[in-house]
PDB file of N, CA, C and O in Angstrom:
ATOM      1  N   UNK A 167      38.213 -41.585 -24.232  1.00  0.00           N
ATOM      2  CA  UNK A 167      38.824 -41.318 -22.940  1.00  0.00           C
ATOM      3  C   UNK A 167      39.858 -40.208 -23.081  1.00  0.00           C
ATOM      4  O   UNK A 167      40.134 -39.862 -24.229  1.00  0.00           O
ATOM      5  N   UNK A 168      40.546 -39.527 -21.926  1.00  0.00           N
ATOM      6  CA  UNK A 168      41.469 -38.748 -21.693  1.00  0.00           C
ATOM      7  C   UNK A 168      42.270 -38.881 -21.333  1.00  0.00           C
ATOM      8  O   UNK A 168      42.511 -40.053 -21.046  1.00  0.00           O
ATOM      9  N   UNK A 169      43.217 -37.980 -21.075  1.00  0.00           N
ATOM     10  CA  UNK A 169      44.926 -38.554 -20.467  1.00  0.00           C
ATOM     11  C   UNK A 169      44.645 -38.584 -19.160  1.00  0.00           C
ATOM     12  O   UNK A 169      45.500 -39.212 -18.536  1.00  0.00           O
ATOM     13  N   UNK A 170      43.695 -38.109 -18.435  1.00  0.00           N
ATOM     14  CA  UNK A 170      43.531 -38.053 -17.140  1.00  0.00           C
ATOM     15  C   UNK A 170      42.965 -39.191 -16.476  1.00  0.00           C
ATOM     16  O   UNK A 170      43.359 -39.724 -15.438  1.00  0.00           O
ATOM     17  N   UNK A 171      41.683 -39.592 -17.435  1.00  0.00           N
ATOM     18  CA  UNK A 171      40.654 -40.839 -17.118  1.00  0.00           C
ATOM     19  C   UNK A 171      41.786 -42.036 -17.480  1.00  0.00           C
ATOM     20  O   UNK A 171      41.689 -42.950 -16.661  1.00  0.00           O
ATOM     21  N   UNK A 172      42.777 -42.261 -18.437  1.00  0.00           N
ATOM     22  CA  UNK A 172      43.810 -43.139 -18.621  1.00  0.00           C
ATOM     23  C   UNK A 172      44.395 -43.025 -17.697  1.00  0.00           C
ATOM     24  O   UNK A 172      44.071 -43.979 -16.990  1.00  0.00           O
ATOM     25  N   UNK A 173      45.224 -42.335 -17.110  1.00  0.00           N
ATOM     26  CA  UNK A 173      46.362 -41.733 -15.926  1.00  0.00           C
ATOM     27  C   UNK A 173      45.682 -42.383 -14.493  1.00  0.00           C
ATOM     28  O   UNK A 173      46.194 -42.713 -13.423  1.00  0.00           O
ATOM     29  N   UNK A 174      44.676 -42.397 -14.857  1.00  0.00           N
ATOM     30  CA  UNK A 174      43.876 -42.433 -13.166  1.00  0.00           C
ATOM     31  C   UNK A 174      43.438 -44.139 -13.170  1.00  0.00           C
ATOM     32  O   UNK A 174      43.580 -44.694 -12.080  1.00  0.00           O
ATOM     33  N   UNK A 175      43.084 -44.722 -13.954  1.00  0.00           N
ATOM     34  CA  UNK A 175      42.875 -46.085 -14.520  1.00  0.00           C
ATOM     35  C   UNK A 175      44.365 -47.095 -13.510  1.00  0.00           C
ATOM     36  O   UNK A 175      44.420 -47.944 -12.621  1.00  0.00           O
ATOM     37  N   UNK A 176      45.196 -46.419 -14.246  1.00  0.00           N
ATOM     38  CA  UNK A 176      46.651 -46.898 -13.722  1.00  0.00           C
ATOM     39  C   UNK A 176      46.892 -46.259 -12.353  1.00  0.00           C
ATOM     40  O   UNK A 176      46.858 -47.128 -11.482  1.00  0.00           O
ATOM     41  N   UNK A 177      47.105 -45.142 -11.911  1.00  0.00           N
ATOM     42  CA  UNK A 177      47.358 -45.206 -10.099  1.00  0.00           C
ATOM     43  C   UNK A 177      46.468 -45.832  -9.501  1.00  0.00           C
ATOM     44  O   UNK A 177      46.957 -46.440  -8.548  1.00  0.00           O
ATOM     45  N   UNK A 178      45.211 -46.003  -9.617  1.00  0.00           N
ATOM     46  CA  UNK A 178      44.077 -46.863  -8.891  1.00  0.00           C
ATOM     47  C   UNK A 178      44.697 -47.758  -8.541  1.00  0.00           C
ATOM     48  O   UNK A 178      45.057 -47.701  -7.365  1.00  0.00           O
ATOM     49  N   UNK A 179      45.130 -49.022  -9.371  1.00  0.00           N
ATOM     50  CA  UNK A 179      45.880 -50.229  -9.534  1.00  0.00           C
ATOM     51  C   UNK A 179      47.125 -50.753  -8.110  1.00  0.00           C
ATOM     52  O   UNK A 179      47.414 -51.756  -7.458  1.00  0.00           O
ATOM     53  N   UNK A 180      47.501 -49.398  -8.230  1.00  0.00           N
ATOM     54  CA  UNK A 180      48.707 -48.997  -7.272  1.00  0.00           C
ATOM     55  C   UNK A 180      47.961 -48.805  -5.833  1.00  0.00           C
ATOM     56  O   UNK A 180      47.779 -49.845  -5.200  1.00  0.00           O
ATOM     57  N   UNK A 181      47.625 -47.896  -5.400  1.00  0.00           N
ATOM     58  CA  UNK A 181      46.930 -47.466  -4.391  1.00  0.00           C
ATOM     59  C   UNK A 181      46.527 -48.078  -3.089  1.00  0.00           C
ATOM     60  O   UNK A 181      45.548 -48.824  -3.089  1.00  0.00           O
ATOM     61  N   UNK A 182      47.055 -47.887  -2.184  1.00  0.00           N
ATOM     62  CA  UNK A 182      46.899 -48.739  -0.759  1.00  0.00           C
ATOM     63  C   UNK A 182      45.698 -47.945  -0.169  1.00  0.00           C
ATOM     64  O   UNK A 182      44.917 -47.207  -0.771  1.00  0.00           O
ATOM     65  N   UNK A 183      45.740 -48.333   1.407  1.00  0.00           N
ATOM     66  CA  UNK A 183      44.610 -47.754   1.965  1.00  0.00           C
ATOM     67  C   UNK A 183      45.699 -46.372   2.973  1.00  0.00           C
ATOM     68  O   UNK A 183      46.672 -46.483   3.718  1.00  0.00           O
ATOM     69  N   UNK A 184      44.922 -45.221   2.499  1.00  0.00           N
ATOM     70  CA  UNK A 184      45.243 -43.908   3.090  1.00  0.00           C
ATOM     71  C   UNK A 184      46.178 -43.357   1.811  1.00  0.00           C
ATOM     72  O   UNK A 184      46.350 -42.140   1.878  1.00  0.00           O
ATOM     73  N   UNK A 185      46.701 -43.886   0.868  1.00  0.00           N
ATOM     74  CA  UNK A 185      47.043 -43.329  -0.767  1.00  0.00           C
ATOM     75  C   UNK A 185      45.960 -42.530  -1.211  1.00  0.00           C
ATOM     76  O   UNK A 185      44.792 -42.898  -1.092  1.00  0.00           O
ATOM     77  N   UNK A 186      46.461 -40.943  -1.959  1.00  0.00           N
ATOM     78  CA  UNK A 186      45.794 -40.473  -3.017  1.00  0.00           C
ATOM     79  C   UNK A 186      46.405 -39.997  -3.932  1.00  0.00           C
ATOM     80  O   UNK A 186      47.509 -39.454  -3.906  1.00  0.00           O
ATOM     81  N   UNK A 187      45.498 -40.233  -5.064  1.00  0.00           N
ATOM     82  CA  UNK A 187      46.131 -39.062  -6.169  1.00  0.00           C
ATOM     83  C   UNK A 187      45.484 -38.831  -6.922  1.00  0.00           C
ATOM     84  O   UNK A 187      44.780 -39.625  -7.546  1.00  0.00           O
ATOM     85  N   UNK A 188      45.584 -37.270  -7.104  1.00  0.00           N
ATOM     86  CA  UNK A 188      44.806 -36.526  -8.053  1.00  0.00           C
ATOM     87  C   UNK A 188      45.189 -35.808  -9.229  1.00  0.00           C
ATOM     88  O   UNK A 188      46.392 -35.569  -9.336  1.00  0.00           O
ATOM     89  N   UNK A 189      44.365 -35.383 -10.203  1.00  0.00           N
ATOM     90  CA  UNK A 189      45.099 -34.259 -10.748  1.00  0.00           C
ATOM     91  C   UNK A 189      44.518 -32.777 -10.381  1.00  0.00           C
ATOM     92  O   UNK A 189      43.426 -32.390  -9.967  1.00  0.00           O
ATOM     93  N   UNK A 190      45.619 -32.189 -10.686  1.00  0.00           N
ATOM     94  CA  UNK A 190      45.278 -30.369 -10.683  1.00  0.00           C
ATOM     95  C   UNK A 190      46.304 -29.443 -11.433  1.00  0.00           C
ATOM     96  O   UNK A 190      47.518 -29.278 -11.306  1.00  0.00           O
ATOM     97  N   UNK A 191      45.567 -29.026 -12.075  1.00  0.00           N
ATOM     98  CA  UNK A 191      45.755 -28.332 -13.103  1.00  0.00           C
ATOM     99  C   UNK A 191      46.665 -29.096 -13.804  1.00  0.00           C
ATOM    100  O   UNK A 191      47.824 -29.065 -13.390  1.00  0.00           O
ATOM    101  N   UNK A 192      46.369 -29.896 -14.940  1.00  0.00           N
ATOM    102  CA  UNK A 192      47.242 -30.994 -15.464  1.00  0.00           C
ATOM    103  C   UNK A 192      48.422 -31.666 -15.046  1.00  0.00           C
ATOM    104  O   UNK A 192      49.292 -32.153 -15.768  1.00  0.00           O
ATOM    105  N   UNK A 193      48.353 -31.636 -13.584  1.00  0.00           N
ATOM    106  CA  UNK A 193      49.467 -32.223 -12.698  1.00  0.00           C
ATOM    107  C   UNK A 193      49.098 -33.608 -11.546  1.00  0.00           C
ATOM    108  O   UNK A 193      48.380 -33.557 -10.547  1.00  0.00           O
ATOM    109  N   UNK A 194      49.865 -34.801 -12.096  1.00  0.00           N
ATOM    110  CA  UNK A 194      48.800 -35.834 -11.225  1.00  0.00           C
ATOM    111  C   UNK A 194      49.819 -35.384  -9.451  1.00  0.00           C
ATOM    112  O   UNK A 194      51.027 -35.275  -9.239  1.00  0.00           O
ATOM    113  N   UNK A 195      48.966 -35.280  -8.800  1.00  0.00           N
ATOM    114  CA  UNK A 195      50.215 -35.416  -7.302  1.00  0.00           C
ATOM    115  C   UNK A 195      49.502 -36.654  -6.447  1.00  0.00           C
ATOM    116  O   UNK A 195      48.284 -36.830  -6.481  1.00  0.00           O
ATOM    117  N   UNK A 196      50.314 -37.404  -5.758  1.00  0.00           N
ATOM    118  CA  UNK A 196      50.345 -38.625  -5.256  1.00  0.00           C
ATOM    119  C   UNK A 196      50.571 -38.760  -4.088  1.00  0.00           C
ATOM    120  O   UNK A 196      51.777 -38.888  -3.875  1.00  0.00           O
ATOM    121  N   UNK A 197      49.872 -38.794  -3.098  1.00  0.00           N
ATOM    122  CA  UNK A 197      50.580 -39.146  -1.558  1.00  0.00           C
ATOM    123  C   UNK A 197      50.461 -40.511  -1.055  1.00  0.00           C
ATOM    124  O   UNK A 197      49.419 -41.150  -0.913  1.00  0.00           O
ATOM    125  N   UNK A 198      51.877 -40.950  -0.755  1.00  0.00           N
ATOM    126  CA  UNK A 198      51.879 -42.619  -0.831  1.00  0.00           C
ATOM    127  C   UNK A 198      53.220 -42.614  -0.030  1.00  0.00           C
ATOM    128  O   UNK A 198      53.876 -41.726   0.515  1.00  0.00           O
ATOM    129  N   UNK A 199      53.362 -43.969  -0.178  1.00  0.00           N
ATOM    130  CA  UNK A 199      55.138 -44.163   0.052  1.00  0.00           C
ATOM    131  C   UNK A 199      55.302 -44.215  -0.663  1.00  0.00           C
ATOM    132  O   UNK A 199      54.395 -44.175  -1.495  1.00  0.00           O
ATOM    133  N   UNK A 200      57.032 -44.397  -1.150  1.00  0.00           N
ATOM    134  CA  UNK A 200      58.270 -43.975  -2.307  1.00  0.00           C
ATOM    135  C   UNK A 200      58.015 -45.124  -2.898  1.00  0.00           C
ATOM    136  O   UNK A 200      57.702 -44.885  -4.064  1.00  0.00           O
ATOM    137  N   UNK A 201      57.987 -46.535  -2.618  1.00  0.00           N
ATOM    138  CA  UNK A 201      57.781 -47.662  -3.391  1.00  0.00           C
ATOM    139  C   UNK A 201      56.611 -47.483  -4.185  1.00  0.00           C
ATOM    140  O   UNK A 201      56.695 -47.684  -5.396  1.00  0.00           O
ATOM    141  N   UNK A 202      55.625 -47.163  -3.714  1.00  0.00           N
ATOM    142  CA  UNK A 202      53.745 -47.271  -4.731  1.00  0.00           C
ATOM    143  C   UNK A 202      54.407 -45.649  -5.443  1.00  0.00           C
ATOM    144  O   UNK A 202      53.936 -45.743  -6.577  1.00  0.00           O
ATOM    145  N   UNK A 203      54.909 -44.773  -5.434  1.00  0.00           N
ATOM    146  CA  UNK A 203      54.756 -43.600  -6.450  1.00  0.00           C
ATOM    147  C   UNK A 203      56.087 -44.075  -7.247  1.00  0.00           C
ATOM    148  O   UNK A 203      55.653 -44.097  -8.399  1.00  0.00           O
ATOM    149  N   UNK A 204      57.037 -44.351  -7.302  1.00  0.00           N
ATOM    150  CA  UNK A 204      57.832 -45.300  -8.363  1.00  0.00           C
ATOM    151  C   UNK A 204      57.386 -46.474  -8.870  1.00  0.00           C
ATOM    152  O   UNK A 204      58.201 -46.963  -9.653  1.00  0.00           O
ATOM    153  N   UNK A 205      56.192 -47.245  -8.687  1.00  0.00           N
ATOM    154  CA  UNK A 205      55.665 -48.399  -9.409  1.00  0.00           C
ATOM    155  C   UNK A 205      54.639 -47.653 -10.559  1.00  0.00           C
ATOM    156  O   UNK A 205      54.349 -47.920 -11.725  1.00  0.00           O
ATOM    157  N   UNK A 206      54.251 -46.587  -9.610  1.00  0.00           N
ATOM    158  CA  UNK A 206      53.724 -45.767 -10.669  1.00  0.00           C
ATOM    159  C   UNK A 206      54.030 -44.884 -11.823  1.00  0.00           C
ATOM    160  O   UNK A 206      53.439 -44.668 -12.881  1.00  0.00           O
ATOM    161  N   UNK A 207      55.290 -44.373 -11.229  1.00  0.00           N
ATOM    162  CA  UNK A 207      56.048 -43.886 -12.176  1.00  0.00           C
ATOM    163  C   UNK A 207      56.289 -44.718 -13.679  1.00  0.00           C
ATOM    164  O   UNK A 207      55.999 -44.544 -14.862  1.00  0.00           O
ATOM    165  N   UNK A 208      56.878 -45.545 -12.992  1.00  0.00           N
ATOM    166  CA  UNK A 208      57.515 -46.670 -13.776  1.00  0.00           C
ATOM    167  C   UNK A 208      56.604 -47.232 -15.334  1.00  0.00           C
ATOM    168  O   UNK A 208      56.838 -47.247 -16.542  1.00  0.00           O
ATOM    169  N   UNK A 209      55.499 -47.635 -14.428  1.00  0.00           N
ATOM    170  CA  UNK A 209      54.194 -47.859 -15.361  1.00  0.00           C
ATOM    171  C   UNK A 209      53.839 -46.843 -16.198  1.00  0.00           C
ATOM    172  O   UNK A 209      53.734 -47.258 -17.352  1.00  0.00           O
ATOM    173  N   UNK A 210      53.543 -45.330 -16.048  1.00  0.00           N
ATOM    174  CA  UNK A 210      53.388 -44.433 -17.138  1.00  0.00           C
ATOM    175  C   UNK A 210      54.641 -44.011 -17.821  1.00  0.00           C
ATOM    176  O   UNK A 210      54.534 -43.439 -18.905  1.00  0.00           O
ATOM    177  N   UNK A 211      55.938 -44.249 -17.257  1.00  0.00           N
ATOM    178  CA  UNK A 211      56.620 -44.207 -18.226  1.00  0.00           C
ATOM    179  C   UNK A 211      56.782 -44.986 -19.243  1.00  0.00           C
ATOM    180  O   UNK A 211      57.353 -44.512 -20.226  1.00  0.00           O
ATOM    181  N   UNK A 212      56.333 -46.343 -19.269  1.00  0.00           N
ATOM    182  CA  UNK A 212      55.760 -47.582 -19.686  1.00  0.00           C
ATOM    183  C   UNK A 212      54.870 -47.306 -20.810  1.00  0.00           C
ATOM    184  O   UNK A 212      55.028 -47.462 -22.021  1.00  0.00           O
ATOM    185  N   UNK A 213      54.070 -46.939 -20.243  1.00  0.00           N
ATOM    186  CA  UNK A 213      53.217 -46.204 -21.553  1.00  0.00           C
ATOM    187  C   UNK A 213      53.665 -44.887 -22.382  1.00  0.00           C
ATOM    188  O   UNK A 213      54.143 -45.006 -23.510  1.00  0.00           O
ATOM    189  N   UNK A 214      53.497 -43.704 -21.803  1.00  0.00           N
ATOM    190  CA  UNK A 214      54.174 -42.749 -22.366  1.00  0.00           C
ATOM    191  C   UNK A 214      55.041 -42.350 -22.581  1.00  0.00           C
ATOM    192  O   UNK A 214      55.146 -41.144 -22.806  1.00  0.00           O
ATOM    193  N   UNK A 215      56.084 -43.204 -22.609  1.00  0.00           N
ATOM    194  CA  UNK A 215      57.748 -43.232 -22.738  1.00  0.00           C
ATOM    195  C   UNK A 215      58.543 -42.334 -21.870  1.00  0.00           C
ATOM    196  O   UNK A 215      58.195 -41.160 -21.990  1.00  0.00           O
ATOM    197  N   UNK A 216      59.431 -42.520 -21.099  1.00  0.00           N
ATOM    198  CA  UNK A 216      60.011 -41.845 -19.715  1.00  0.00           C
ATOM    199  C   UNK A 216      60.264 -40.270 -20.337  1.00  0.00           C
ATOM    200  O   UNK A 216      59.839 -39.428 -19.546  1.00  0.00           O
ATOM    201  N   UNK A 217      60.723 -39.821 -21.287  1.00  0.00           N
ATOM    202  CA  UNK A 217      60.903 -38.489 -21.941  1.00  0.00           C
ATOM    203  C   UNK A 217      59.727 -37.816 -21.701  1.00  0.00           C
ATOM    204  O   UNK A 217      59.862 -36.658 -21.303  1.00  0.00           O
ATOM    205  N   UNK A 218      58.445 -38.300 -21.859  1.00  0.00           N
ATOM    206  CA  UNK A 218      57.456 -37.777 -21.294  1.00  0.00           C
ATOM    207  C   UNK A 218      56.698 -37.226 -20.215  1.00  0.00           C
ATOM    208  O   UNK A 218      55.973 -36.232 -20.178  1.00  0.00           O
ATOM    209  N   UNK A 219      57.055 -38.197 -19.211  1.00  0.00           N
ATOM    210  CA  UNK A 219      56.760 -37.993 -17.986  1.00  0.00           C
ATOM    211  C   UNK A 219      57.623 -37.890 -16.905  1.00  0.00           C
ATOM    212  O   UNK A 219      58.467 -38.713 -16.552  1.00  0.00           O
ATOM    213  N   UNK A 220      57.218 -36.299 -16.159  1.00  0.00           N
ATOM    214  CA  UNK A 220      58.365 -35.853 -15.433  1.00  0.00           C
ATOM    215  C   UNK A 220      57.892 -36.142 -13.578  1.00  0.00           C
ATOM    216  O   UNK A 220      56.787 -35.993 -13.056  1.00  0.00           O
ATOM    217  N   UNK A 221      58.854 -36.471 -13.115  1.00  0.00           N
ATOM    218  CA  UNK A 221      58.514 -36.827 -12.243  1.00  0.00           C
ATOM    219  C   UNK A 221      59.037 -35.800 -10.656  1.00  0.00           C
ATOM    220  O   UNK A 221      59.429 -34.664 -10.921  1.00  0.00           O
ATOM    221  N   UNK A 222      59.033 -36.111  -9.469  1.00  0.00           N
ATOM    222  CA  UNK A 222      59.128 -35.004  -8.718  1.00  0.00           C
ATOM    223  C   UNK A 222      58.958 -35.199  -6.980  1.00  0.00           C
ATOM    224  O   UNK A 222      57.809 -34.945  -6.616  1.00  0.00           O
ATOM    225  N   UNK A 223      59.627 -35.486  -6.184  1.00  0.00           N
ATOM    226  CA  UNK A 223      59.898 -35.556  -5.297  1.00  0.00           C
ATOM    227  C   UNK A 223      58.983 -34.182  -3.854  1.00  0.00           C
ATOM    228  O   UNK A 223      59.493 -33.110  -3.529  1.00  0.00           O
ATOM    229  N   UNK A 224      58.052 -34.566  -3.478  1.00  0.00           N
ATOM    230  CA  UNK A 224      58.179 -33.092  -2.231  1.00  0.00           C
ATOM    231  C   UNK A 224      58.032 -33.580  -1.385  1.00  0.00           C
ATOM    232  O   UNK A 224      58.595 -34.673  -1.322  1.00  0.00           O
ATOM    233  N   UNK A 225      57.088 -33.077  -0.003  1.00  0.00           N
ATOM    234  CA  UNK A 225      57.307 -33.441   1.142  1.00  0.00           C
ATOM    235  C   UNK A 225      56.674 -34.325   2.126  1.00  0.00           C
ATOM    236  O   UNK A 225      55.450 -34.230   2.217  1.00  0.00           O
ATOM    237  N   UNK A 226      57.049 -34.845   2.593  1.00  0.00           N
ATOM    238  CA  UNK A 226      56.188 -36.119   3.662  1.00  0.00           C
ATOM    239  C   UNK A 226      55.460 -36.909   2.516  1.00  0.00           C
ATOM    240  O   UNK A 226      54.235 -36.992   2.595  1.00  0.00           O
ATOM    241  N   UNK A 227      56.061 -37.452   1.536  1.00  0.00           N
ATOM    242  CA  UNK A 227      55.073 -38.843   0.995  1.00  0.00           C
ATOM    243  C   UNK A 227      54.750 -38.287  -0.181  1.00  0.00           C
ATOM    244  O   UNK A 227      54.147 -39.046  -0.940  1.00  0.00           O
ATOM    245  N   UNK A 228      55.033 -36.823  -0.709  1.00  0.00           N
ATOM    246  CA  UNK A 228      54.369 -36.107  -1.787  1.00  0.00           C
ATOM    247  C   UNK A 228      55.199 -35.973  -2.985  1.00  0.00           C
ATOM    248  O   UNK A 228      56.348 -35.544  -3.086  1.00  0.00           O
ATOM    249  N   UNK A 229      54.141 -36.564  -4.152  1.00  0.00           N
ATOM    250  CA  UNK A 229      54.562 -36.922  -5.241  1.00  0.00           C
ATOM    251  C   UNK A 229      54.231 -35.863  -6.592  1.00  0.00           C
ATOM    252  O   UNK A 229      53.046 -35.531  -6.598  1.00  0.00           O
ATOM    253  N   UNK A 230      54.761 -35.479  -7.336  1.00  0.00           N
ATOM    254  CA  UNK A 230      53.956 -35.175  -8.302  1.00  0.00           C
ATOM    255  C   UNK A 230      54.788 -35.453  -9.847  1.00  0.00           C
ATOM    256  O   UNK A 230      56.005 -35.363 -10.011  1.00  0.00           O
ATOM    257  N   UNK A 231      53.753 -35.812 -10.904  1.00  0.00           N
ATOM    258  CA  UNK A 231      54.037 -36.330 -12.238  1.00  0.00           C
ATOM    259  C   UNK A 231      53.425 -35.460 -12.999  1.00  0.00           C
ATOM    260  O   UNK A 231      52.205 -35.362 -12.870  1.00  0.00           O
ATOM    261  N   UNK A 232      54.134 -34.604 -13.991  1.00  0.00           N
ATOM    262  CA  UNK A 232      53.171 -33.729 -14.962  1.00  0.00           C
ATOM    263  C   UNK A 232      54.305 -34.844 -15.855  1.00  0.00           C
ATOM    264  O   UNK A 232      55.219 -35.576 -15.476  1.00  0.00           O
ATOM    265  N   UNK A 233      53.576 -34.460 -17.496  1.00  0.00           N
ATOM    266  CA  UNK A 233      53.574 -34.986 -18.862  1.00  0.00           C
ATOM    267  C   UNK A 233      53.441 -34.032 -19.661  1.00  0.00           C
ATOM    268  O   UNK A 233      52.667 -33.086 -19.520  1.00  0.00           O
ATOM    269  N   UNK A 234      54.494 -34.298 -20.919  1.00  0.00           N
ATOM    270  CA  UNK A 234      54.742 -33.519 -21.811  1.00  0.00           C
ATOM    271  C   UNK A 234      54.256 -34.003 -23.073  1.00  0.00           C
ATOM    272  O   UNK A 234      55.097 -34.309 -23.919  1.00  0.00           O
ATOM    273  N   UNK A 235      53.242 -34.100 -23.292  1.00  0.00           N
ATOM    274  CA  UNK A 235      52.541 -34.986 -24.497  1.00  0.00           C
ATOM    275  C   UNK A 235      51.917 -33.936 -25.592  1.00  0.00           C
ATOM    276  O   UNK A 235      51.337 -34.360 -26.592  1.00  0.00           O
TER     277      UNK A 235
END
């Protein structure tokens, strides 16, 4: 497996109805509410230790997490 097919394993989990997230260009971005993209957060920092994974605030619901691995 990959960091992506792993990465994606775990937001699934999270994910309500009208939630997405993808990656592009090694960047996962997330559109959700603030509670489901911090559970998510939370969880890959969980795994990949918070130093790793950077996290990121934009607009109307928009999330994005790149990783420094």
């Amino acid at each position: 497996m990959n960091l992506e097919e792993d990465v994606m394993k775990i937001v699934n989990k999270h994910l309500k109805a009208f939630d997405t997230g993808e990656f592009f260009n090694g960047t996962l971005f997330i559109k959700s509410n603030k509670d489901t993209a911090m559970a998510i957060y939370i969880d890959l920092c969980n795994l990949y230790r918070k130093r790793n994974v950077l996290f990121a605030i934009g607009n109307r619901g928009e999330y994005s997490i790149d990783f420094r691995l």
